[in-house]
């Protein structure tokens, strides 16, 4: 049986277990420990610009805490109509942003474009009766496994600057996007204001990083993280996970592995692919009978509507399983 | 050097490491895994009454999620004026309860009594201009290391029923209270409506249990947990910690160890004790010079105001360190 | 010059001035006065079923306070995608409902139907990752001047009961709908759970009624009204406006007058009408040149997109102005 | 029968009725009318410094909207422990400030002092576990009818600047304080950042002004006012009330009348006075028997605890009633 259900329940990478065990000594509580203290510098190095980085246990919290630095309670956040923050976070943005509004924008492959956003927000009357946009949230890689190329990102952040909007990047699968785009975290993040850098889907247990490219916002996030009950007293175990991921670019290696497995499968999919495979997710047109046939061969995956399926690879997907799945699809 | 700073940064108990490693296989994400599924039953057994139990990463979140089942945004929660939720949770109740009010009550040893609460709430006019109390929050053991005895608890919960108020118990050090009171979780919880059962200070990494003695409230907490970004996708590692703690009453053994160490230290404190030692915390009158003398001997601890110190023992406090500290204090 | 811009800035009806002046004596503050005390009974009589009624100064507050009785912060309210609460209330529902979500449904004439709502909510997975609907909000008359007939209302409220959803009616122009439907408040409200009964657009100054058909919800609204700063200390002047409106069915007479004026205009519109005229609003296809021609004749109104205009009549629209407008449009 | 219950339910001053009637013509809705447009300039003239001024229907809303410009959801507002915002506004600050905390400070006569505030906030640890103060709220005149003199105000605002805190003034009875202090609005407001300038207790119907001495904050208040359902569509009637109050300093004349009546009563109170009479409220030691005796003579007033009474005068208190009350108390 080989699983392509999701990357979000995969085992922990051995290097992270080791790092957590190594942190198993008394140290200062909360984020006063030696490991947490390293984060700002490590991420500043990685991105080549000053940033502050704080651990948090989930991507939902990471996204919301970052958005709170750029959207006031009476404002709005433009996001794709299928964005995770809109569809799958249980209304968390409404909670963390104290009732601010998500403003839903269509877009191919779950991507936003300046044109699409302009079409959404230009008709908003500049008066108090209508909620005004304060920020834009994009997902890298997107909910359909697409990656924003450098030029696309620049177009979005330029547009945002022009309109006075902040830009947050939901990076639950940021590593997969970065791997696809050539391996540079810097390029994959572009000039966004904040990034929820995901590690959990990439081999972590329960640590994501809120990366703030305006380090002056860190204080707000620190207070809000505590206020949201997300300041763990043994935060060193979260910092340990993140540092182990950054060490020797493990985050990139894991993502490359998953992406490669996805490409292997893609080889067998041909015209069945609903979206180009630019990360570690595949959306594949498959009839119910075809899906049944695959499941009979031991492959596990989710249906995607009535006539398709979603396959997700992970850091621990076995090459032979991916190859087998690709072949099985090709043979249908 | 021996540390009595706090129990909140102690290492993880080996049994929990083992349990987490054993959970390191693919399973259903979030709380759909086999371990999370066991929690309700295990806690129902422990407390001898039907309850629902949900993991969450911090005590702050556990307290607030439970309080949200019993206090509406326009209501108030009566708590001690030195309660952790008032003093040390960064305003989290204001966030989770959408602006509800903490109503502060004095009381010896950070304990509440029906009389004290009545004195606070009876003068509240029964009109819309004044915030009405919806719930009571107590801490077991209290912020001064005191434990509510069975009769005290019963008096409080009877009073609450009479007034139509819910009762939540902050059990960050519930195990220490239960150990002090004779070892029965049931007695230590009395008839409260909800309990934030703490494991982190007792050898856990980042898992507490929200225990709801009205299981019908579980749904509300489940939705709110997700909405607060506290639904981890690899929740099985949190469930694993909790189950390992319950297994063979490890929670109780760890707490007994810490309590015993505290009693050892207490032996040397005599009249210096500001509060009876009924858990694993000691508040000891010590002049600055005396504190300096103790620190010179390698003991680490926090000042408590100008003329006292706080010592906290933990599951891993070495007996010899506790004994040495008690002697050192006695010798001052 | 004759104005058809909106009914929301019209003068106060003389009977209301009189009633307010008659209330200009010392009385109990807030809603403890003799006039406010009459509201429950007067509205119960009007609707032929027990209800509680509270004054509030704006429709926005009335809608939000009512919705708060049926939607929890983690839930959602289904409304039309062009509903006033979504488009024109500055995000007030997000504020009053503490971050709950508006779930947007299309529908002809800004009307909702059971089928449309089912299509929206049936795909929502019954899990904590997705916001669940708690309530439905409809507008009577709708944002396009359409009125829900008795059967349409019954279908919606039956559907809501079946799904366990509350139903709120935004009645900013409830009087116009009731007048169109034959004059029965009871029929125009159907079996909804709450109604924001608007008087301001119908000749009032600043008093709407929150009508709760489950009177047990009144307490919640009373506390929330105060908490929102909407409990005026001289509430008797608001109660006076409302009672004067109910007296001798002035509310209905005013609405009939406005509706008749709208029908007069409609006579001249023919195929230009974008929606049947079922209240006091007309949406009329008019080119820019045609609009200019009308304005040159002294008619004031708002553009409605590029190729249409909106005309609104009011309690004080002069018959001759309406007739003149109808003829002017016919003559284009 | 002569009433000294409160000034909050007194009739409307004739000049305001006249002004409202004069506004009874069609005009732009909301605050787009000609009267609302005058407010900024009129208040800037009155205070001798640039300010923005917005009408709102209640003091509760005025206070909360102003506080939202200076306190973030995770912060705190220092106020007197008997401040109206803490005791009598139904938790409105918790709602409007999204869960921010009121930090309660004692102080004679319901007054705050820099020393008192420092004693409250200096012990707050500068870390995320404790809510940090963002603002100070004072009441002019205070809840005990005391007025802050120029020097007292300057000391408070200097202290606030030093600590980086905003200062809001609840001016429900600002006019009475200004009248007591010599008649200068400027002196009575000192260098606060915002003022809820009350008119309702001074002869208005339902209009207070939020005065923002940093006009850049006006936009935030405008959006939040709408979001709170406080943007009335016929706002011109509120603006009319306020302008009529400012016209010829009617606000001051009304307040002087009320203050004089209070002084008349005070003449008869001698040692019975619990607080100096510096506005239009008197707190008078009176036994139950004495209160009964006064009530038997036709005087109406509220008990103030077991052994005192509160008397409030208003713009319409008859001189002979005040004199009679003073004599009646003296004769006890």
Coordinates of N, CA and C in Angstrom, one line a residue, chain A residues 12-26 35 205 236-238 240-241 244, chain B residues 11-22 205 315:
Chain A
X12 N 8.2 12.2 10.9 CA 9.2 13.3 11.2 C 10.5 12.8 10.6
X13 N 11.2 13.8 10.0 CA 12.5 13.4 9.4 C 13.5 13.1 10.6
X14 N 14.3 12.1 10.4 CA 15.2 11.6 11.5 C 16.1 12.8 12.0
X15 N 16.5 13.7 11.2 CA 17.4 14.7 11.6 C 16.6 15.6 12.6
X16 N 15.3 15.7 12.5 CA 14.6 16.6 13.4 C 14.4 15.9 14.8
X17 N 14.2 14.6 14.7 CA 14.1 13.8 16.0 C 15.4 14.0 16.7
X18 N 16.5 13.9 16.0 CA 17.8 14.1 16.6 C 18.0 15.5 17.2
X19 N 17.6 16.5 16.5 CA 17.7 17.8 16.9 C 16.8 18.1 18.2
X20 N 15.7 17.5 18.2 CA 14.8 17.7 19.3 C 15.4 17.1 20.6
X21 N 15.9 15.9 20.4 CA 16.5 15.2 21.5 C 17.7 16.0 22.0
X22 N 18.4 16.5 21.1 CA 19.6 17.3 21.5 C 19.2 18.6 22.3
X23 N 17.9 19.0 22.1 CA 17.5 20.2 22.9 C 16.9 19.8 24.2
X24 N 17.0 18.5 24.5 CA 16.3 18.0 25.7 C 17.1 18.3 27.0
X25 N 17.4 19.5 27.3 CA 18.1 19.9 28.5 C 17.3 21.1 29.0
X26 N 17.5 21.4 30.2 CA 16.9 22.6 30.7 C 17.4 23.8 30.0
X35 N 18.3 28.3 21.1 CA 17.9 27.9 19.7 C 17.0 28.9 19.1
X205 N 7.5 18.3 12.7 CA 6.4 17.8 13.6 C 5.4 18.9 13.8
X236 N 12.0 25.6 22.6 CA 13.2 25.2 22.0 C 13.1 23.9 21.1
X237 N 12.0 23.1 21.4 CA 11.8 22.0 20.5 C 11.3 22.4 19.1
X238 N 10.6 23.5 19.1 CA 10.2 24.0 17.8 C 11.3 24.6 17.0
X240 N 14.4 23.9 17.4 CA 15.3 22.8 17.0 C 14.8 22.2 15.7
X241 N 13.5 22.0 15.5 CA 13.1 21.5 14.3 C 13.4 22.4 13.1
X244 N 17.1 22.5 12.3 CA 17.6 21.2 11.7 C 17.1 21.2 10.2
Chain B
X11 N 13.1 19.0 30.8 CA 13.2 18.1 29.7 C 11.9 17.2 29.6
X12 N 11.8 16.5 28.5 CA 10.7 15.6 28.3 C 11.0 14.3 29.0
X13 N 10.0 13.7 29.6 CA 10.1 12.4 30.2 C 10.4 11.3 29.1
X14 N 11.3 10.4 29.4 CA 11.7 9.4 28.4 C 10.6 8.6 27.8
X15 N 9.6 8.3 28.7 CA 8.5 7.6 28.2 C 7.7 8.3 27.1
X16 N 7.7 9.6 27.2 CA 7.0 10.4 26.1 C 7.8 10.4 24.8
X17 N 9.1 10.5 25.0 CA 9.9 10.4 23.7 C 9.6 9.1 23.0
X18 N 9.6 8.1 23.8 CA 9.3 6.8 23.2 C 7.9 6.7 22.6
X19 N 7.0 7.3 23.3 CA 5.6 7.2 22.7 C 5.5 8.0 21.4
X20 N 6.2 9.1 21.4 CA 6.1 10.0 20.2 C 6.8 9.2 19.0
X21 N 8.0 8.6 19.3 CA 8.6 7.9 18.3 C 7.8 6.7 17.7
X22 N 7.1 6.1 18.7 CA 6.2 5.0 18.3 C 5.0 5.5 17.4
X205 N 6.0 17.6 26.4 CA 6.6 18.6 25.5 C 5.7 19.8 25.2
X315 N 9.5 17.1 37.7 CA 9.5 15.6 37.7 C 11.0 15.1 37.7

